[in-house]
CSV table of C-alpha atoms in Angstrom, one decimal:
chain,number,residue,atom,x,y,z
A,630,MET,CA,-28.5,-42.0,26.0
A,631,ALA,CA,-31.1,-44.1,24.2
A,632,ASN,CA,-30.4,-47.8,23.4
A,633,LEU,CA,-29.7,-47.5,19.6
A,634,LEU,CA,-29.9,-51.3,19.2
A,635,ASN,CA,-33.7,-51.0,19.5
A,636,SER,CA,-35.2,-49.4,16.4
A,637,ALA,CA,-38.1,-48.0,18.5
A,638,ASN,CA,-35.6,-46.3,20.9
A,639,ALA,CA,-33.6,-45.1,18.0
A,640,SER,CA,-36.7,-43.4,16.5
A,641,ASN,CA,-37.5,-41.8,19.9
A,642,ALA,CA,-33.9,-40.5,20.0
A,643,GLN,CA,-34.8,-38.2,17.0
A,644,SER,CA,-36.2,-35.7,19.5
A,645,ARG,CA,-32.7,-35.0,20.6
A,646,GLU,CA,-29.3,-34.7,18.9
A,647,MET,CA,-27.4,-38.0,18.3
A,648,THR,CA,-23.9,-37.8,19.7
A,649,LEU,CA,-20.8,-39.3,18.1
A,650,THR,CA,-17.7,-39.8,20.3
A,651,VAL,CA,-14.3,-40.5,18.8
A,652,LEU,CA,-12.0,-42.3,21.1
A,653,GLY,CA,-8.5,-41.5,19.9
A,654,CYS,CA,-9.2,-38.9,17.3
A,655,GLY,CA,-6.3,-39.1,14.9
A,656,THR,CA,-6.1,-38.3,11.2
A,657,LEU,CA,-8.8,-40.8,10.2
A,658,GLY,CA,-11.2,-39.9,13.0
A,659,THR,CA,-10.8,-36.2,12.1
A,660,CYS,CA,-11.5,-36.9,8.5
A,661,ILE,CA,-14.7,-38.9,9.3
A,662,VAL,CA,-16.0,-36.1,11.5
A,663,SER,CA,-15.1,-33.5,8.9
A,664,GLY,CA,-16.9,-35.5,6.2
A,665,ILE,CA,-20.1,-35.7,8.4
A,666,LEU,CA,-20.0,-32.0,9.2
A,667,SER,CA,-19.6,-31.2,5.5
A,668,SER,CA,-22.7,-33.3,4.7
A,669,LEU,CA,-24.6,-31.6,7.5
A,670,SER,CA,-23.7,-28.3,5.9
A,671,ASP,CA,-24.9,-29.6,2.5
A,672,LEU,CA,-28.2,-30.6,4.1
A,673,GLN,CA,-28.7,-27.1,5.4
A,674,HIS,CA,-27.8,-25.6,2.0
A,675,PRO,CA,-29.1,-28.1,-0.5
A,676,THR,CA,-28.2,-25.9,-3.5
A,677,LEU,CA,-24.5,-26.2,-2.6
A,678,LYS,CA,-22.8,-29.4,-3.8
A,679,SER,CA,-19.7,-30.7,-2.0
A,680,LYS,CA,-17.1,-32.0,-4.5
A,681,THR,CA,-14.1,-34.3,-3.9
A,682,PRO,CA,-10.7,-33.3,-5.4
A,683,SER,CA,-11.4,-35.7,-8.3
A,684,GLY,CA,-14.4,-33.5,-9.3
A,685,PHE,CA,-17.1,-36.0,-8.3
A,686,THR,CA,-19.9,-34.8,-6.1
A,687,THR,CA,-20.9,-36.5,-2.9
A,688,PRO,CA,-23.4,-39.2,-3.9
A,689,ALA,CA,-27.0,-38.1,-3.7
A,690,GLU,CA,-28.9,-40.4,-1.4
A,691,ASP,CA,-31.4,-40.6,1.3
A,692,VAL,CA,-30.2,-39.6,4.7
A,693,PRO,CA,-30.8,-41.8,7.8
A,694,GLU,CA,-33.5,-40.7,10.1
A,695,ASN,CA,-31.1,-40.0,12.9
A,696,ILE,CA,-27.5,-38.9,12.2
A,697,PRO,CA,-24.8,-37.4,14.5
A,698,ARG,CA,-25.1,-33.7,15.0
A,699,ARG,CA,-23.1,-33.4,18.3
A,700,PHE,CA,-19.5,-34.5,18.4
A,701,ILE,CA,-17.0,-35.4,21.1
A,702,THR,CA,-13.4,-36.1,20.5
A,703,CYS,CA,-11.2,-37.8,23.1
A,704,VAL,CA,-7.4,-37.3,23.0
A,705,THR,CA,-4.6,-37.5,25.5
A,706,SER,CA,-2.3,-34.5,24.7
A,707,PRO,CA,-2.8,-30.7,24.4
A,708,MET,CA,-1.2,-30.8,21.0
A,709,SER,CA,-3.9,-33.2,19.7
A,710,ALA,CA,-6.6,-31.1,21.2
A,711,ARG,CA,-5.2,-28.0,19.4
A,712,ARG,CA,-5.0,-29.9,16.1
A,713,ILE,CA,-8.6,-31.0,16.3
A,714,GLU,CA,-9.8,-27.6,17.3
A,715,LYS,CA,-8.0,-26.1,14.3
A,716,ALA,CA,-9.4,-28.7,11.9
A,717,LEU,CA,-13.1,-28.9,13.1
A,718,SER,CA,-14.1,-25.9,15.3
A,719,SER,CA,-14.9,-23.7,12.3
A,720,LEU,CA,-17.3,-26.3,11.0
A,721,THR,CA,-19.6,-26.7,14.0
A,722,ASP,CA,-20.5,-25.3,17.4
A,723,ASN,CA,-21.5,-28.7,18.7
A,724,LEU,CA,-17.9,-30.0,19.2
A,725,THR,CA,-16.5,-30.9,22.6
A,726,ILE,CA,-12.8,-31.8,22.9
A,727,LEU,CA,-12.0,-33.9,25.9
A,728,GLN,CA,-8.5,-34.6,27.2
A,729,ASN,CA,-8.0,-37.9,29.2
A,730,GLU,CA,-11.8,-38.2,29.8
A,731,ASN,CA,-12.7,-41.2,27.7
A,732,LEU,CA,-15.3,-42.4,30.2
A,733,ARG,CA,-17.2,-39.1,30.0
A,734,GLY,CA,-17.1,-39.2,26.2
A,735,VAL,CA,-18.5,-42.8,26.1
A,736,GLN,CA,-21.2,-41.9,28.7
A,737,GLU,CA,-22.5,-39.0,26.6
A,738,ALA,CA,-22.4,-40.8,23.3
A,739,ASP,CA,-24.9,-42.8,21.2
A,740,VAL,CA,-22.2,-44.0,18.7
A,741,ILE,CA,-18.6,-44.5,19.5
A,742,LEU,CA,-15.8,-44.5,16.9
A,743,LEU,CA,-12.8,-46.4,18.2
A,744,GLY,CA,-9.8,-44.8,16.5
A,745,CYS,CA,-6.9,-45.2,19.0
A,746,LYS,CA,-3.7,-47.0,18.3
A,747,PRO,CA,-4.3,-50.8,18.4
A,748,TYR,CA,-1.9,-51.2,21.3
A,749,ASN,CA,-4.1,-48.8,23.4
A,750,LEU,CA,-7.2,-51.0,22.9
A,751,ILE,CA,-7.0,-52.8,26.2
A,752,SER,CA,-6.2,-49.8,28.4
A,753,ILE,CA,-9.0,-47.7,26.9
A,754,LEU,CA,-11.8,-50.4,27.0
A,755,SER,CA,-10.7,-51.7,30.4
A,756,GLU,CA,-11.0,-48.4,32.1
A,757,PRO,CA,-13.5,-48.7,35.0
A,758,GLY,CA,-17.0,-47.8,33.9
A,759,VAL,CA,-16.4,-47.9,30.1
A,760,ARG,CA,-18.0,-51.3,29.6
A,761,GLU,CA,-21.1,-50.2,31.5
A,762,ALA,CA,-21.2,-46.9,29.5
A,763,LEU,CA,-21.1,-48.8,26.2
A,764,ARG,CA,-24.3,-50.9,27.1
A,765,GLY,CA,-26.8,-50.8,24.2
A,766,LYS,CA,-24.6,-48.5,22.1
A,767,LEU,CA,-22.9,-48.9,18.7
A,768,LEU,CA,-19.1,-49.2,18.8
A,769,ILE,CA,-17.4,-48.8,15.4
A,770,SER,CA,-13.7,-49.8,15.3
A,771,ILE,CA,-11.3,-48.6,12.7
A,772,LEU,CA,-8.3,-50.3,14.3
A,773,ALA,CA,-6.1,-51.9,11.7
A,774,GLY,CA,-5.5,-55.6,12.3
A,775,VAL,CA,-8.0,-55.9,15.3
A,776,PRO,CA,-10.9,-58.3,14.7
A,777,VAL,CA,-14.3,-57.9,16.4
A,778,SER,CA,-13.6,-61.0,18.4
A,779,GLN,CA,-10.6,-59.4,20.1
A,780,ILE,CA,-12.6,-56.3,21.0
A,781,GLU,CA,-15.4,-58.5,22.4
A,782,GLU,CA,-13.0,-60.5,24.4
A,783,THR,CA,-11.5,-57.3,25.9
A,784,LEU,CA,-14.9,-56.0,26.9
A,785,TYR,CA,-16.6,-59.3,27.8
A,786,PRO,CA,-13.9,-61.8,28.8
A,787,SER,CA,-15.0,-65.4,28.3
A,788,GLY,CA,-12.8,-66.6,31.2
A,789,ASN,CA,-14.7,-64.8,33.9
A,790,GLY,CA,-17.6,-67.3,33.8
A,791,VAL,CA,-20.3,-64.6,33.4
A,792,ALA,CA,-21.5,-63.9,29.9
A,793,PRO,CA,-23.6,-60.6,29.8
A,794,LYS,CA,-26.9,-60.7,28.1
A,795,ASN,CA,-27.3,-59.2,24.7
A,796,GLU,CA,-29.1,-56.1,26.0
A,797,GLN,CA,-26.1,-55.5,28.3
A,798,ARG,CA,-23.6,-55.5,25.4
A,799,CYS,CA,-22.8,-53.0,22.7
A,800,ARG,CA,-22.8,-53.9,19.0
A,801,ILE,CA,-19.4,-53.8,17.5
A,802,VAL,CA,-18.7,-53.1,13.8
A,803,ARG,CA,-15.3,-53.2,12.2
A,804,ALA,CA,-14.5,-50.8,9.4
A,805,LEU,CA,-11.3,-50.2,7.4
A,806,PRO,CA,-11.0,-46.8,5.8
A,807,ASN,CA,-7.7,-45.9,4.1
A,808,THR,CA,-5.4,-42.9,4.0
A,809,ALA,CA,-7.3,-41.3,1.1
A,810,SER,CA,-10.0,-40.4,3.6
A,811,ILE,CA,-8.2,-37.1,3.9
A,812,LEU,CA,-9.4,-36.2,0.4
A,813,ARG,CA,-12.7,-38.1,0.8
A,814,GLU,CA,-11.5,-40.7,-1.7
A,815,SER,CA,-11.3,-43.6,0.8
A,816,MET,CA,-12.1,-47.2,-0.1
A,817,THR,CA,-13.7,-48.2,3.1
A,818,VAL,CA,-14.4,-51.9,3.8
A,819,ILE,CA,-17.0,-52.8,6.4
A,820,ALA,CA,-17.1,-56.3,7.9
A,821,THR,CA,-20.6,-57.8,7.9
A,822,SER,CA,-22.0,-58.6,11.3
A,823,THR,CA,-23.4,-61.8,12.8
A,824,PRO,CA,-26.2,-61.5,13.6
A,825,PRO,CA,-26.8,-58.8,11.0
A,826,LEU,CA,-27.1,-55.2,12.3
A,827,PRO,CA,-30.6,-53.8,12.6
A,828,GLN,CA,-31.4,-52.0,9.4
A,829,HIS,CA,-31.3,-48.5,10.9
A,830,LEU,CA,-27.8,-49.1,12.2
A,831,ASP,CA,-26.5,-50.7,9.0
A,832,TYR,CA,-27.8,-47.7,7.1
A,833,LEU,CA,-26.2,-45.3,9.6
A,834,VAL,CA,-22.7,-47.0,9.4
A,835,THR,CA,-22.7,-47.0,5.6
A,836,TRP,CA,-23.8,-43.4,5.5
A,837,MET,CA,-21.1,-42.3,7.9
A,838,PHE,CA,-18.3,-43.8,5.8
A,839,THR,CA,-19.7,-42.7,2.4
A,840,ARG,CA,-18.9,-39.2,3.7
A,841,ILE,CA,-15.2,-39.9,3.1
A,842,GLY,CA,-15.4,-42.1,-0.1
A,843,GLN,CA,-16.7,-45.4,-1.3
A,844,VAL,CA,-17.9,-48.3,0.8
A,845,ARG,CA,-18.1,-52.1,0.3
A,846,GLN,CA,-19.2,-54.7,2.8
A,847,VAL,CA,-17.4,-58.1,3.0
A,848,ASN,CA,-17.3,-61.2,5.0
A,849,PRO,CA,-15.1,-60.8,8.1
A,850,ALA,CA,-12.8,-63.6,6.9
A,851,LEU,CA,-11.8,-61.3,4.0
A,852,MET,CA,-10.8,-58.3,6.1
A,853,ASP,CA,-7.1,-59.3,6.0
A,854,VAL,CA,-6.9,-59.3,2.2
A,855,CYS,CA,-8.9,-56.0,2.2
A,856,THR,CA,-6.3,-54.6,4.7
A,857,ALA,CA,-3.6,-55.5,2.2
A,858,LEU,CA,-5.4,-54.3,-0.9
A,859,CYS,CA,-7.1,-51.1,0.4
A,860,GLY,CA,-4.9,-50.2,3.4
A,861,SER,CA,-1.5,-51.1,1.9
A,862,GLY,CA,-2.6,-50.4,-1.7
A,863,PRO,CA,-1.8,-46.7,-1.7
A,864,ALA,CA,1.9,-47.6,-0.8
A,865,PHE,CA,2.0,-50.2,-3.6
A,866,PHE,CA,0.6,-47.9,-6.2
A,867,SER,CA,2.9,-45.1,-5.0
A,868,LEU,CA,5.9,-47.3,-5.5
A,869,PHE,CA,4.9,-48.1,-9.1
A,870,MET,CA,4.1,-44.5,-9.8
A,871,GLU,CA,7.5,-43.4,-8.5
A,872,ALA,CA,9.2,-46.1,-10.6
A,873,ILE,CA,7.4,-44.9,-13.7
A,874,ALA,CA,8.4,-41.3,-12.9
A,875,ASP,CA,12.0,-42.3,-12.4
A,876,GLY,CA,12.0,-43.8,-15.9
A,877,ALA,CA,10.7,-40.5,-17.3
A,878,VAL,CA,13.3,-38.5,-15.4
A,879,ALA,CA,16.0,-40.8,-16.8
A,880,MET,CA,14.8,-39.9,-20.2
A,881,GLY,CA,15.0,-36.2,-19.6
A,882,LEU,CA,11.6,-35.1,-18.1
A,883,PRO,CA,11.8,-32.9,-15.0
A,884,ARG,CA,10.8,-34.8,-11.9
A,885,LYS,CA,7.9,-32.5,-10.9
A,886,GLU,CA,6.3,-32.8,-14.3
A,887,ALA,CA,7.0,-36.6,-14.4
A,888,LEU,CA,5.2,-37.2,-11.0
A,889,TYR,CA,2.3,-35.0,-12.0
A,890,MET,CA,1.9,-36.7,-15.4
A,891,ALA,CA,2.2,-40.2,-13.8
A,892,ALA,CA,-0.4,-39.4,-11.1
A,893,GLN,CA,-2.9,-37.9,-13.6
A,894,THR,CA,-2.4,-40.8,-15.9
A,895,MET,CA,-3.0,-43.3,-13.1
A,896,LYS,CA,-6.1,-41.3,-11.9
A,897,GLY,CA,-7.6,-41.3,-15.4
A,898,THR,CA,-6.9,-45.0,-15.9
A,899,ALA,CA,-8.6,-45.7,-12.5
A,900,ALA,CA,-11.6,-43.6,-13.5
A,901,MET,CA,-12.1,-45.6,-16.7
A,902,ILE,CA,-11.9,-48.9,-14.9
A,903,LEU,CA,-14.4,-47.6,-12.3
A,904,GLU,CA,-16.7,-46.8,-15.2
A,905,GLY,CA,-16.6,-50.5,-16.2
A,906,GLU,CA,-13.6,-50.9,-18.5
A,907,HIS,CA,-11.7,-54.1,-17.9
A,908,PRO,CA,-8.0,-53.6,-17.3
A,909,ALA,CA,-7.0,-56.2,-19.9
A,910,ILE,CA,-9.2,-54.6,-22.6
A,911,LEU,CA,-8.0,-51.2,-21.8
A,912,ARG,CA,-4.4,-52.4,-22.0
A,913,ASP,CA,-5.1,-54.0,-25.4
A,914,LYS,CA,-6.7,-50.8,-26.7
A,915,VAL,CA,-3.5,-48.9,-26.0
A,916,SER,CA,-1.1,-51.6,-27.4
A,917,THR,CA,-0.8,-50.7,-31.1
A,918,PRO,CA,1.0,-53.5,-33.1
A,919,GLY,CA,4.7,-52.7,-33.2
A,920,GLY,CA,4.3,-49.7,-31.0
A,921,CYS,CA,6.0,-48.4,-27.9
A,922,THR,CA,3.3,-49.6,-25.4
A,923,ILE,CA,3.6,-53.3,-26.3
A,924,GLY,CA,7.4,-53.0,-26.2
A,925,GLY,CA,7.3,-51.6,-22.7
A,926,LEU,CA,4.7,-54.1,-21.5
A,927,LEU,CA,6.9,-57.0,-22.6
A,928,VAL,CA,9.8,-55.6,-20.5
A,929,LEU,CA,7.5,-55.4,-17.5
A,930,GLU,CA,6.3,-59.0,-18.0
A,931,GLU,CA,9.9,-60.2,-18.4
A,932,GLY,CA,10.5,-58.6,-15.0
A,933,SER,CA,7.6,-60.6,-13.5
A,934,LEU,CA,5.8,-57.4,-12.5
A,935,ARG,CA,2.4,-59.2,-12.4
A,936,GLY,CA,3.6,-62.1,-10.3
A,937,THR,CA,5.7,-59.9,-8.0
A,938,ALA,CA,2.8,-57.5,-7.4
A,939,ALA,CA,0.4,-60.4,-6.6
A,940,ARG,CA,2.9,-62.0,-4.3
A,941,GLY,CA,3.4,-58.7,-2.5
A,942,LEU,CA,-0.3,-58.5,-1.9
A,943,ARG,CA,-0.4,-62.0,-0.7
A,944,GLU,CA,2.5,-61.4,1.7
A,945,ALA,CA,0.8,-58.3,3.1
A,946,THR,CA,-2.4,-60.3,3.7
A,947,VAL,CA,-0.5,-63.0,5.6
A,948,VAL,CA,1.3,-60.4,7.7
A,949,ALA,CA,-2.0,-58.6,8.4
A,950,SER,CA,-3.5,-61.9,9.6
A,951,GLN,CA,-0.6,-62.6,11.9
A,952,LEU,CA,-0.6,-59.1,13.4
A,953,GLY,CA,-4.3,-59.5,14.1
A,954,LYS,CA,-3.4,-62.5,16.2
A,955,GLY,CA,-0.9,-60.6,18.2
A,956,VAL,CA,2.2,-62.1,16.6
A,957,GLN,CA,5.2,-59.9,16.9
A,958,GLY,CA,8.0,-59.4,14.4
A,959,VAL,CA,6.1,-61.1,11.6
A,960,ASN,CA,8.1,-59.5,8.8
A,961,GLY,CA,11.4,-60.6,10.4
A,962,THR,CA,10.4,-64.2,10.3
A,963,ARG,CA,9.0,-64.5,6.8
A,964,PHE,CA,10.8,-66.7,4.3
């Protein structure tokens, strides 16, 4: 495999197919590969437009010079292998499913997506030959709560007294997609790298994750709050949606209809905010003097909804930071 960290080598690699290997191909890994495959199909049939469930088309943009066209997924169980084959085999002929052959998957890859469970990080990256196979390649981690420094320490322990040269290392990027990836509506947060990634790699990483939704890059120090906001956010929003639906059910609306209406209302509100409407202004527009909206809002404010929601986000951020440091039982020790 060519050394992707060198732009000249990356350009030379265009003469062959770039290979993406997913180590631990769970739901998120499968979604990412599926999104890339759908984009490849759109490139081959430019008159066809891929739409997300919300009705928005995949953003039109320039495609990186070299993108993955061959895919390897690495799993441990026959059940996972069957799941991936069912989900992806109909989309491409360039899919190889490996079972308990992580080293081979890394050796044949140009880009590696690390999607295993965080507790499997050490066993996978410490397998004999993996560190050497990663040399000069791009390693993208989507492990929740695992900072780049922890992955680097696993691959290149500082205590062994021998620090490998830069050309003997891989470049590690941390990305945080969320559960909406399954519908290509993810809010993926990518930690900026120090030193910055070469432009061709930065472009490639961004392109890969825009296949499953929207992307923002932030300072690594902000990844814990992004974990709380974007990773835990769907659970927080679901709780509020369920509570609103419960209120509607209490007032006589069938639950199925209540959940649908609540979800569509939240979706429409989010769309307006994404178009530039400020939440406070939107709230004020709906609050007619003496009307039902302001009455309901005051009850929510009396119940400290704003402060409680903000505190929940702050708590989740603290827990995420402690989990990233390897602290166990964080929630059981919080005051």
